[in-house]
Amino acid sequence: MSTNLHRPSSDPDQQILYGLVGSPGIVIGQVVVISRHPEQTQRHTLPNDQVAAELLRFQEAVARVENELIALRSQFSTDLAEALSILDSHLLMVRDTVILDGTLTLIKQKRINAEWALSRILAEIRDKFEHIRDPYIKDRFSDIQYVVSRIFNQLSGRQEDLLGALDEPVIVVSDDFSPEDTIRMPAKNILGFLTEKGGITSHTSIVARSLDLPAVVGLEKVTSRCVTGDTVILDGFSGRVYLSPTLDQQTQYLEYKRQHRVFSDELAGYIHRTSETVDGLQVRLSANIEVLEELKTVQKYGAEGIGLFRSEFDFFQYKDPPDEQQLYKHYSEVLVRLAPAPVTIRTLDVGGDKFASRLTGSDLHFECERNPALGLRSIRFSLKKPDLLKMQLRAMLRASVHGRLRILLPMISSFDELRKVRKMLSNIMEDLDAAGIAFEQNVEVGIMIEVPSAVVMADTLAAEADFFSIGTNDLIQYSLAIDRANEYVAHMYEPLHPAVLRLIKQTVDAGHNQGIEVAICGEMAGDVVTAPVLLGLGVDELSMRPSAIPHVKRLLRHSCSRQLQEIGRQVLKCADGVDVRNLLTRYLPTYYPEEFGNQCRNVTS
Amino acid sequence: MSVESLECRVNNPKGIHCRVATRIAEIVSSHDSQVQIAGSEKSADCTSILDILSLALTRNSRVVFTADGRDAAVVLDALQSLLAKTEDP
């Protein structure tokens, strides 16, 4: 597409800045320049009787920053592993003894104000980092500075409100942005990012890519070359930024941009269509979500329900575990927003090790598990801690009157576990009845199929479960005995391994024989290469990242059920994953010329 | 109670940078033992990410972890496998 574009010719007076592509895309718009001035701190000596209060003031400021970061962390989806890890480092930094104890000690010993003590500590850290030669580690000082500046803000009571009051979308310009900055700026008001610092792996680039907004980084002096209110062209394909572009140039760029948008617009055209094949076979395409904030993208991309609402977040967001009322409120909100579409809420799915270290208030103390993937996790953990599970189920039942709730139990590996939860549910129902609290009597209770033993016993389980949801990520790990995070064997992690596909087929058949629906909620569901295979194996629902839905829907709408079934039959005969991929390389371009016509590499990669 | 130490080499191409330091601090905080990390000149407390970063441990640096506590061996095992990796945690 880029070959069609005649970029504006270089006018000698034209001001063009050249930077690095942080995130692709083109925008034309007004800029807002955000500059941060270093803190001016003053030293005050405190009277003796005020030292204790000053210590407390500092500790409270740190606690507020911590809470702020935790709250911000919650707004990132887990897809953004990179951004989350930056936030995790920042959280550790704000609690770091060097900063915390160092400042407290200075306040006590010198009887000085917290701001001054903190600035001394920051100067000490700067000294240490200045001696570091390795640029990558040296750069981390900017993170420390960032965290410390947040504490300063809290101490001064000044709330940094970046673009909060903005109503026109703009291109934001700064030295650099932290993930926290970007999340504090309302995404709908941002057209793109320009920064002086950074490369393609800088925070700004990472976050911009994840927000699908263009960014050019490493632009020398950009914060002084443009002024808030200037119009610029941000070309996130070439890394050029045109300061004061002519109208002609703007028009050409708008055309350029239009071409790039053809593809995503074409996908957007599928959002409001039904998800069915050309011959009318309907498959529900639903969304996986983790936090309530994602509901807007669920609606934006036309999800037909929530196939997986991971409920862990409520348990880790705050220092204290949630109470039933809080869970009830959140579950009700999702149900109301989606009604009458189904909302599948999964009960707590965590490893015991993680839980004990992260959930304070837990009285369980775990020895380090030798093999956590095979240990006390998920439903096993919940059954070991029945009060927690009861509270969660009770909140779900109470919320069930607000929409169509489906309760999903993770990692069921034996019939007994399902029976225990059923028993627990009926006890809770009796209690609710006795208390005169309304709930849906016939709430659906399904199980995750992610352990091979559950597949083998699927026919028996199907008699007791109202639906199945196959968690392919774990099913692959457990059936192939591959830990994807282990670099020695990660290459053997193959979603299209025929063993995995046969397990899926067996589950689908067992479910259908008992007349229950079978969904898939692993990563395979949102991948356009694997989705046709899953559809061919007969699944009733694919649940995925919301933004993947239009693409999968387009594929589905170009499918014919006979062809899908043919793919399903053929893959089951393959000897290994390579065979399956070779087969798809032959089939997919024929069945989906638009999708795979000239990009078979997508299949074989 | 036992004090154990472990010498190993940093395999990550970027050295002990933020993500690795974060992970070290997380591992150590989730165990009971007190753990120190020492480079060629200085040593640092493993619960402080800033201290760890300031050692500026680049690829192939030799480091010594010293753990003191009832789960010393376990925590050292975890740290050893972390540092053996060439990829980011």
XYZ file of C-alpha atoms in Angstrom:
694
model
C 0.000 0.000 0.000
C 2.778 2.363 0.848
C 3.967 2.267 -2.775
C 0.863 4.159 -3.851
C 1.700 7.103 -1.756
C 3.619 10.088 -3.004
C 5.081 11.547 0.113
C 5.183 15.336 0.162
C 8.279 16.617 -1.593
C 10.873 18.161 0.617
C 10.561 21.877 0.791
C 13.716 23.502 2.159
C 11.628 25.461 4.641
C 9.665 22.403 5.574
C 10.397 21.259 9.056
C 10.653 17.531 9.261
C 11.855 15.647 12.292
C 13.159 12.133 11.862
C 12.665 9.616 14.604
C 12.117 5.929 15.122
C 8.874 4.112 14.516
C 7.473 3.282 17.927
C 4.084 2.141 16.746
C 2.731 2.228 13.175
C -0.072 4.424 11.892
C -0.659 7.915 10.617
C -2.394 10.822 12.268
C -2.722 14.512 11.674
C -3.632 16.608 14.634
C -2.838 19.211 17.192
C -0.153 18.593 19.733
C -0.119 19.043 23.467
C 3.363 19.336 24.883
C 3.763 17.967 28.368
C 6.905 18.974 30.150
C 7.937 17.993 33.602
C 9.912 20.393 35.658
C 12.222 18.979 38.243
C 10.976 19.446 41.757
C 12.256 22.461 43.641
C 12.573 21.308 47.191
C 13.388 23.308 50.226
C 14.922 22.210 53.435
C 13.070 22.772 56.683
C 14.266 21.756 60.094
C 11.478 20.258 62.150
C 10.751 20.875 65.802
C 11.214 17.674 67.811
C 7.549 17.103 68.327
C 6.825 17.119 64.591
C 9.205 14.392 63.523
C 6.746 11.595 64.165
C 4.078 13.361 62.143
C 6.525 13.893 59.281
C 7.433 10.206 59.258
C 3.769 9.363 59.060
C 3.160 11.902 56.304
C 5.890 10.306 54.217
C 4.634 6.785 54.853
C 1.132 7.802 53.881
C 2.355 9.398 50.678
C 4.175 6.190 49.779
C 1.088 4.117 50.577
C -1.009 6.339 48.313
C 1.447 5.951 45.448
C 1.391 2.216 46.005
C -2.392 2.101 45.880
C -2.390 4.296 42.822
C -0.013 1.954 41.031
C -2.054 -1.080 42.033
C -5.179 0.593 40.739
C -3.439 1.506 37.482
C -2.169 -2.022 37.140
C -5.746 -3.207 37.183
C -6.524 -1.188 34.103
C -4.076 -3.063 31.941
C -5.241 -6.251 30.360
C -2.974 -9.217 30.909
C -2.137 -9.224 27.214
C 0.213 -6.393 28.030
C 2.773 -8.479 29.831
C 5.458 -5.927 29.080
C 3.588 -2.989 30.524
C 2.569 -5.057 33.535
C 6.140 -6.000 34.267
C 7.152 -2.333 34.169
C 4.403 -1.570 36.654
C 5.517 -4.457 38.836
C 9.038 -3.023 38.917
C 7.632 0.366 39.841
C 5.635 -1.205 42.638
C 8.778 -2.851 43.987
C 10.664 0.421 43.718
C 8.118 2.376 45.670
C 8.365 -0.186 48.466
C 12.137 -0.406 48.209
C 14.029 -0.165 51.462
C 16.662 2.098 49.904
C 14.023 4.752 49.324
C 11.691 3.985 52.198
C 14.065 3.292 55.095
C 16.635 5.716 53.718
C 14.205 8.614 53.751
C 12.707 7.702 57.118
C 16.151 7.484 58.679
C 17.144 10.886 57.286
C 13.947 12.488 58.561
C 14.584 11.055 62.008
C 18.305 11.720 62.251
C 18.428 15.184 60.729
C 14.930 16.278 61.726
C 14.258 17.470 58.192
C 11.180 17.539 56.036
C 10.252 14.511 53.948
C 10.697 16.287 50.591
C 14.255 17.235 51.379
C 15.137 13.802 52.747
C 13.659 12.139 49.684
C 15.571 14.413 47.333
C 18.820 13.553 49.184
C 18.095 9.844 48.766
C 17.324 10.318 45.084
C 20.628 12.151 44.657
C 22.450 9.259 46.321
C 20.821 6.770 44.003
C 21.661 8.972 41.019
C 25.317 8.925 42.072
C 25.296 5.147 42.164
C 23.682 4.872 38.763
C 25.936 7.430 37.155
C 28.848 5.073 37.639
C 27.114 2.305 35.775
C 28.421 1.827 32.270
C 25.832 -0.597 30.963
C 23.313 1.677 29.188
C 20.397 -0.664 29.660
C 20.760 -0.809 33.431
C 21.747 2.849 33.659
C 18.494 3.779 31.914
C 16.506 2.324 34.794
C 17.291 5.431 36.760
C 14.492 7.083 34.806
C 12.072 4.563 36.324
C 13.327 5.337 39.802
C 13.017 9.038 39.112
C 9.512 8.501 37.899
C 8.459 6.618 41.025
C 10.078 9.193 43.279
C 8.345 12.035 41.450
C 5.037 10.376 42.206
C 5.884 10.369 45.889
C 6.766 14.070 45.606
C 3.392 14.732 44.034
C 1.665 12.970 46.875
C 3.674 14.883 49.461
C 2.798 18.206 47.915
C -0.801 17.144 47.536
C -0.594 18.021 43.865
C -2.524 15.677 41.640
C -0.956 15.316 38.282
C -3.837 15.414 35.895
C -2.507 14.705 32.462
C -4.953 15.784 29.838
C -7.774 14.970 32.185
C -9.786 17.979 31.121
C -9.156 17.521 27.437
C -12.070 17.054 25.103
C -10.432 17.272 21.672
C -8.222 14.339 20.693
C -4.573 15.374 20.418
C -1.092 14.111 19.750
C 0.791 14.134 23.030
C 4.413 15.163 23.110
C 6.827 14.589 25.946
C 10.258 13.542 26.907
C 8.959 10.046 27.513
C 5.782 8.480 28.842
C 5.517 5.817 31.477
C 2.808 3.166 31.204
C 1.110 4.885 34.122
C 1.064 8.170 32.224
C -0.494 6.584 29.211
C -3.182 4.908 31.187
C -4.011 8.084 33.055
C -4.593 9.882 29.826
C -7.984 8.931 28.460
C -7.139 6.808 25.407
C -10.022 8.190 23.408
C -8.454 11.634 23.548
C -5.097 10.563 22.206
C -4.256 10.411 18.532
C -0.639 9.463 18.922
C 2.610 9.901 20.803
C 5.817 11.793 20.086
C 8.749 11.502 22.434
C 12.330 12.659 22.618
C 13.586 9.565 24.321
C 13.172 5.973 23.557
C 13.463 3.295 20.959
C 11.099 0.636 19.764
C 11.279 -1.078 23.135
C 10.678 2.036 25.196
C 7.607 2.229 27.393
C 5.871 4.630 25.062
C 6.318 2.346 22.074
C 5.126 -0.719 23.914
C 2.060 0.963 25.276
C 1.285 2.744 21.990
C 1.364 -0.537 20.126
C -0.892 -2.152 22.646
C -3.358 0.729 22.444
C -3.132 0.618 18.683
C -2.063 4.258 18.494
C 0.804 5.528 16.336
C 4.005 6.735 17.945
C 7.303 8.167 16.752
C 10.040 8.136 19.366
C 13.622 9.327 19.647
C 12.769 12.718 18.134
C 15.465 15.149 19.040
C 14.198 18.280 20.770
C 10.595 17.641 19.828
C 9.322 19.130 23.068
C 10.944 22.458 22.214
C 10.407 22.360 18.442
C 6.644 22.315 18.735
C 4.227 24.221 20.893
C 0.863 23.120 22.224
C -1.720 23.891 19.561
C 0.553 23.283 16.535
C -0.712 20.933 13.874
C 1.650 18.135 12.838
C 1.606 15.041 10.656
C 2.773 11.981 12.534
C 3.873 9.320 10.074
C 4.294 6.210 12.138
C 5.302 4.163 9.111
C 8.399 6.139 8.152
C 9.180 7.762 11.507
C 8.763 11.286 10.105
C 7.032 14.152 11.784
C 6.037 17.191 9.708
C 5.868 20.373 11.702
C 3.426 22.934 10.240
C 2.456 20.887 7.175
C 0.752 22.540 4.201
C -2.883 21.767 3.477
C -1.756 19.896 0.391
C 0.463 17.640 2.412
C -2.321 17.036 4.894
C -4.646 15.986 2.098
C -2.108 13.563 0.685
C -1.528 12.065 4.075
C -5.205 11.653 4.705
C -5.414 9.597 1.519
C -2.418 7.540 2.604
C -4.069 6.923 5.930
C -7.352 5.986 4.285
C -5.689 3.160 2.399
C -4.166 1.804 5.544
C -7.510 1.811 7.212
C -9.247 -0.142 4.498
C -8.391 -3.438 6.103
C -9.487 -2.614 9.614
C -12.614 -0.905 8.318
C -13.430 -3.955 6.314
C -13.181 -5.991 9.510
C -15.275 -3.458 11.355
C -18.012 -4.132 8.820
C -18.376 -7.588 10.329
C -18.991 -6.433 13.870
C -22.750 -6.198 13.609
C -23.291 -9.213 11.423
C -24.338 -12.553 12.796
C -21.593 -15.077 13.273
C -22.540 -17.867 10.953
C -21.196 -19.731 7.976
C -22.495 -19.132 4.452
C -24.807 -22.108 4.916
C -26.186 -20.843 8.189
C -24.258 -22.757 10.846
C -24.109 -20.467 13.885
C -21.178 -20.354 16.249
C -21.081 -18.019 19.220
C -18.057 -15.738 19.247
C -17.585 -14.411 22.728
C -14.995 -12.562 24.744
C -12.472 -13.395 27.429
C -12.174 -10.635 29.983
C -10.482 -10.007 33.259
C -11.668 -6.624 34.466
C -14.855 -4.609 34.137
C -13.040 -1.921 32.181
C -12.869 -4.315 29.263
C -16.630 -4.331 28.841
C -16.475 -1.418 26.444
C -14.202 -3.301 24.061
C -16.476 -6.335 24.420
C -19.311 -4.236 23.064
C -17.151 -2.434 20.543
C -16.095 -5.650 18.848
C -19.532 -7.191 18.898
C -18.959 -10.117 21.252
C -22.035 -12.269 21.686
C -21.358 -12.973 25.306
C -18.555 -13.464 27.782
C -17.086 -16.905 27.331
C -14.630 -16.446 30.143
C -14.624 -13.870 32.900
C -11.512 -14.559 34.940
C -12.418 -13.686 38.482
C -8.941 -13.472 40.006
C -8.605 -9.758 39.723
C -10.992 -8.914 42.539
C -8.914 -11.068 44.826
C -5.597 -9.422 44.127
C -6.512 -5.824 43.540
C -6.430 -4.699 47.108
C -4.542 -5.649 50.178
C -7.603 -7.281 51.689
C -9.602 -10.011 49.996
C -12.946 -8.874 48.602
C -16.204 -9.365 50.435
C -19.296 -10.959 48.989
C -20.985 -7.618 48.400
C -18.132 -6.329 46.272
C -18.111 -9.482 44.155
C -21.888 -9.334 43.842
C -21.677 -5.758 42.618
C -19.062 -6.541 39.980
C -20.753 -9.710 38.756
C -24.101 -7.930 38.558
C -22.586 -5.152 36.511
C -21.223 -7.554 33.903
C -24.497 -9.475 33.765
C -26.582 -6.340 33.374
C -24.345 -4.948 30.657
C -24.391 -8.160 28.627
C -27.989 -9.283 29.222
C -29.533 -11.259 27.629
C -26.216 -12.645 26.323
C -24.561 -15.307 28.456
C -21.793 -14.387 30.890
C -19.497 -17.201 31.947
C -17.762 -16.456 35.228
C -14.962 -18.755 36.219
C -14.335 -19.373 39.890
C -10.947 -18.469 41.292
C -8.208 -20.075 39.229
C -4.894 -19.659 41.000
C -1.997 -21.690 42.177
C -1.701 -21.996 45.917
C 1.817 -20.625 45.875
C 0.773 -17.459 44.137
C -2.227 -17.054 46.328
C -0.438 -17.380 49.625
C 2.165 -14.838 48.649
C -0.206 -12.322 47.114
C -3.428 -12.560 48.990
C -2.935 -11.196 52.406
C -5.398 -12.418 54.939
C -4.878 -15.946 53.722
C -4.176 -18.224 56.624
C -2.824 -20.946 54.416
C 0.903 -21.311 54.386
C 2.340 -23.212 51.532
C 5.559 -24.976 51.412
C 7.099 -24.222 48.069
C 5.483 -26.699 45.735
C 7.911 -28.822 43.821
C 5.600 -28.971 40.847
C 2.983 -26.238 41.035
C 1.355 -27.091 37.694
C 0.464 -30.458 39.205
C -0.168 -29.057 42.647
C -2.763 -27.356 44.727
C -4.177 -24.993 42.178
C -7.464 -23.836 40.773
C -10.551 -25.811 41.905
C -8.331 -27.915 44.170
C -7.269 -24.796 45.993
C -10.850 -23.509 46.155
C -12.077 -26.774 47.656
C -9.289 -26.637 50.188
C -10.452 -23.147 51.106
C -14.235 -23.676 50.969
C -15.189 -20.404 52.655
C -13.634 -18.432 49.853
C -15.362 -20.543 47.207
C -18.697 -20.353 49.042
C -18.488 -16.595 49.182
C -17.766 -16.420 45.491
C -20.560 -18.809 44.535
C -23.007 -16.968 46.772
C -22.114 -13.663 45.117
C -22.600 -15.279 41.714
C -25.976 -16.751 42.630
C -27.218 -13.452 43.989
C -26.097 -11.748 40.783
C -27.715 -14.432 38.625
C -31.059 -12.611 38.576
C -29.509 -9.777 36.566
C -28.754 -11.656 33.367
C -27.767 -15.037 32.031
C -25.076 -16.393 34.299
C -23.009 -19.473 33.606
C -20.709 -20.651 36.393
C -17.482 -22.207 35.191
C -15.336 -24.461 37.369
C -11.681 -24.568 36.358
C -9.356 -27.556 36.186
C -11.844 -30.267 37.033
C -9.961 -33.551 36.974
C -12.411 -35.807 38.724
C -16.119 -36.306 39.011
C -15.917 -35.871 42.739
C -14.819 -32.236 42.463
C -17.825 -31.346 40.344
C -20.118 -33.140 42.782
C -18.665 -31.310 45.755
C -19.250 -27.931 44.150
C -22.780 -28.933 43.147
C -23.456 -29.898 46.750
C -22.033 -26.615 47.969
C -24.235 -24.745 45.498
C -27.389 -26.468 46.634
C -26.582 -25.662 50.251
C -26.088 -22.013 49.356
C -29.365 -22.043 47.440
C -31.162 -23.356 50.518
C -29.630 -20.592 52.598
C -30.623 -17.965 50.069
C -34.139 -19.365 49.936
C -34.369 -19.288 53.697
C -33.180 -15.704 53.716
C -35.615 -14.769 50.999
C -32.891 -13.714 48.572
C -33.673 -14.158 44.889
C -31.460 -16.139 42.529
C -31.759 -18.123 39.329
C -32.749 -21.670 40.261
C -31.528 -23.192 37.032
C -28.197 -21.483 36.789
C -25.891 -23.330 34.423
C -22.800 -24.908 35.917
C -20.085 -25.917 33.493
C -16.559 -27.175 33.775
C -13.271 -26.372 32.157
C -11.813 -29.274 30.256
C -8.085 -28.802 30.555
C -6.803 -31.968 32.144
C -6.535 -35.119 30.003
C -8.381 -37.195 32.618
C -11.387 -34.920 32.192
C -11.361 -35.588 28.450
C -11.230 -39.323 29.022
C -14.145 -39.063 31.450
C -15.976 -36.407 29.445
C -19.011 -38.633 28.788
C -19.554 -39.111 32.527
C -18.860 -35.474 33.340
C -21.228 -34.329 30.610
C -24.076 -35.982 32.486
C -23.483 -33.682 35.467
C -22.261 -30.517 33.756
C -24.375 -28.011 31.860
C -21.611 -27.080 29.448
C -17.946 -27.661 28.713
C -15.324 -25.046 28.081
C -12.014 -26.334 26.787
C -9.007 -24.426 28.087
C -6.571 -25.231 25.335
C -3.523 -23.599 26.928
C -3.522 -25.987 29.871
C -4.854 -28.913 27.907
C -1.842 -28.627 25.585
C 0.565 -28.321 28.495
C -0.862 -31.325 30.311
C -1.406 -33.590 27.327
C 1.938 -32.942 25.654
C 3.758 -32.583 28.993
C 5.272 -29.316 27.810
C 5.891 -26.264 29.936
C 5.771 -23.465 27.424
C 7.908 -21.275 29.652
C 10.701 -23.818 29.654
C 13.090 -22.797 26.916
C 14.382 -26.326 26.382
C 11.033 -27.745 25.397
C 9.022 -24.671 24.410
C 9.471 -25.452 20.696
C 7.520 -28.673 21.239
C 4.460 -26.776 22.422
C 2.191 -27.357 19.434
C -1.483 -26.373 19.607
C -2.078 -28.230 16.361
C -0.631 -31.498 17.630
C -3.094 -34.188 16.505
C -3.200 -35.510 20.073
C -4.587 -32.157 21.203
C -7.035 -32.049 18.309
C -8.274 -35.566 19.073
C -8.789 -34.642 22.723
C -10.850 -31.647 21.603
C -12.869 -33.808 19.238
C -13.495 -36.374 21.956
C -14.717 -33.660 24.293
C -16.997 -32.141 21.658
C -18.511 -35.538 20.885
C -19.014 -36.414 24.538
C -20.701 -33.063 25.150
C -22.941 -33.271 22.124
C -23.984 -36.820 22.962
C -25.384 -35.472 26.219
C -26.818 -32.423 24.504
C -24.545 -29.841 26.115
C -22.579 -27.047 24.438
C -18.827 -27.148 24.092
C -16.828 -23.934 24.006
C -13.136 -23.177 23.576
C -11.576 -20.363 25.534
C -7.834 -20.764 25.012
C -5.616 -18.746 22.711
C -6.390 -21.128 19.840
C -9.916 -19.726 19.648
C -8.775 -16.273 18.565
C -6.170 -17.386 16.051
C -7.367 -17.324 12.434
C -5.225 -20.331 11.554
C -6.448 -22.579 14.334
C -10.032 -21.292 14.496
C -11.148 -23.116 11.290
C -9.787 -26.344 12.731
C -11.733 -25.871 15.962
C -14.859 -25.024 14.007
C -14.271 -28.145 11.949
C -14.143 -30.196 15.127
C -17.637 -28.964 15.900
C -17.288 -26.530 18.805
C -20.294 -24.329 19.571
C -18.514 -21.283 20.912
C -15.126 -19.623 20.534
C -14.129 -17.217 23.270
C -11.225 -14.887 22.698
C -9.621 -11.489 23.191
C -12.386 -9.009 22.192
C -10.311 -7.398 19.429
C -9.833 -10.767 17.692
C -13.571 -11.283 17.202
C -14.119 -9.360 13.919
C -11.305 -11.208 12.182
C -12.526 -14.627 13.281
C -16.068 -13.626 12.374
C -15.030 -12.673 8.865
C -13.400 -16.064 8.525
C -16.511 -17.802 9.804
C -18.730 -15.885 7.421
C -16.565 -16.991 4.514
C -16.784 -20.599 5.642
C -19.085 -23.344 4.602
C -19.799 -25.998 7.195
C -19.025 -28.852 4.808
C -15.524 -27.488 4.199
C -14.937 -26.934 7.906
C -15.974 -30.502 8.635
C -13.614 -31.686 5.931
C -10.753 -29.835 7.629
C -11.841 -31.364 10.930
C -11.824 -34.870 9.490
C -8.469 -34.499 7.758
C -6.528 -33.057 10.700
C -7.539 -35.982 12.887
C -5.774 -38.336 10.480
C -2.470 -36.448 10.647
C 0.556 -37.985 12.322
C 1.980 -34.823 13.853
C 1.749 -31.056 14.056
C 3.876 -30.585 10.942
C 1.407 -32.698 8.984
C -1.480 -30.630 10.271
C 0.215 -27.381 9.295
C 1.085 -28.737 5.837
C -2.496 -29.745 5.397
C -3.720 -26.297 6.419
C -1.256 -24.714 4.006
C -3.076 -26.586 1.262
C -6.641 -26.096 2.482
C -6.807 -22.603 3.909
C -5.747 -20.663 0.764
C -8.308 -22.618 -1.254
C -11.159 -22.120 1.182
C -10.194 -18.607 2.186
C -8.404 -16.983 -0.752
C -8.939 -13.515 0.720
C -7.487 -14.503 4.029
C -4.651 -16.827 3.172
C -4.324 -16.484 -0.616
C -0.835 -15.055 -0.542
C 0.229 -15.514 3.015
C 0.657 -19.207 3.558
C 3.565 -18.373 5.788
C 1.021 -17.575 8.454
C 0.229 -21.241 8.602
C 3.670 -22.701 8.579
C 5.301 -20.280 10.956
C 18.731 -22.596 60.243
C 21.397 -22.770 57.647
C 23.559 -20.412 55.680
C 24.221 -21.500 52.156
C 25.832 -19.811 49.242
C 25.765 -20.239 45.541
C 28.022 -18.904 42.841
C 26.640 -18.534 39.368
C 26.948 -16.584 36.177
C 24.528 -14.100 34.640
C 23.313 -15.531 31.331
C 20.782 -12.912 30.350
C 22.230 -10.890 27.448
C 21.029 -7.656 29.028
C 22.490 -8.550 32.404
C 20.520 -8.185 35.629
C 18.200 -5.499 34.372
C 14.853 -4.412 35.690
C 12.827 -7.505 34.918
C 15.423 -9.877 36.296
C 15.952 -7.735 39.384
C 12.202 -7.576 39.894
C 11.985 -11.331 39.705
C 14.901 -11.789 42.123
C 13.207 -9.500 44.625
C 9.908 -11.315 44.168
C 11.481 -14.738 44.661
C 13.357 -13.668 47.751
C 10.354 -11.878 49.255
C 8.244 -14.992 48.915
C 10.720 -17.011 50.972
C 11.775 -16.761 54.581
C 15.538 -16.622 54.101
C 17.550 -13.437 54.027
C 19.461 -13.333 50.775
C 22.409 -11.186 49.739
C 23.748 -10.871 46.232
C 27.401 -10.001 45.681
C 29.130 -8.900 42.503
C 32.841 -8.329 42.155
C 32.989 -5.333 44.487
C 29.775 -4.705 46.318
C 26.910 -6.714 47.677
C 23.232 -5.939 48.039
C 20.131 -7.055 49.834
C 17.995 -9.076 47.450
C 14.715 -7.547 48.562
C 15.837 -4.171 47.233
C 15.481 -3.886 43.486
C 17.406 -0.605 43.538
C 20.327 -2.171 45.368
C 20.393 -5.083 42.963
C 20.275 -2.799 39.920
C 23.023 -0.602 41.284
C 25.438 -3.559 41.250
C 25.258 -3.246 37.435
C 25.693 -6.924 36.790
C 26.147 -7.466 33.090
C 26.130 -10.673 31.106
C 28.713 -13.218 32.238
C 29.310 -11.455 35.555
C 29.901 -13.896 38.368
C 27.614 -13.420 41.336
C 27.424 -15.033 44.737
C 24.115 -15.418 46.535
C 24.201 -16.027 50.261
C 21.003 -17.233 51.862
C 20.322 -17.487 55.554
C 17.169 -19.191 56.731
C 15.203 -22.389 56.836
C 14.452 -22.415 53.111
C 17.923 -21.306 52.032
C 18.412 -24.221 49.652
C 15.030 -23.732 48.006
C 15.462 -20.047 47.391
C 18.961 -20.562 45.994
C 17.617 -23.212 43.623
C 15.043 -20.781 42.337
C 17.629 -18.032 41.888
C 20.017 -20.370 40.137
C 17.466 -21.362 37.546
C 16.499 -17.708 37.062
C 20.070 -16.648 36.361
C 20.715 -19.639 34.122
C 18.072 -18.391 31.687
C 19.022 -16.334 28.676
C 15.496 -15.037 28.273
C 13.698 -12.489 30.375
C 11.479 -13.836 33.118
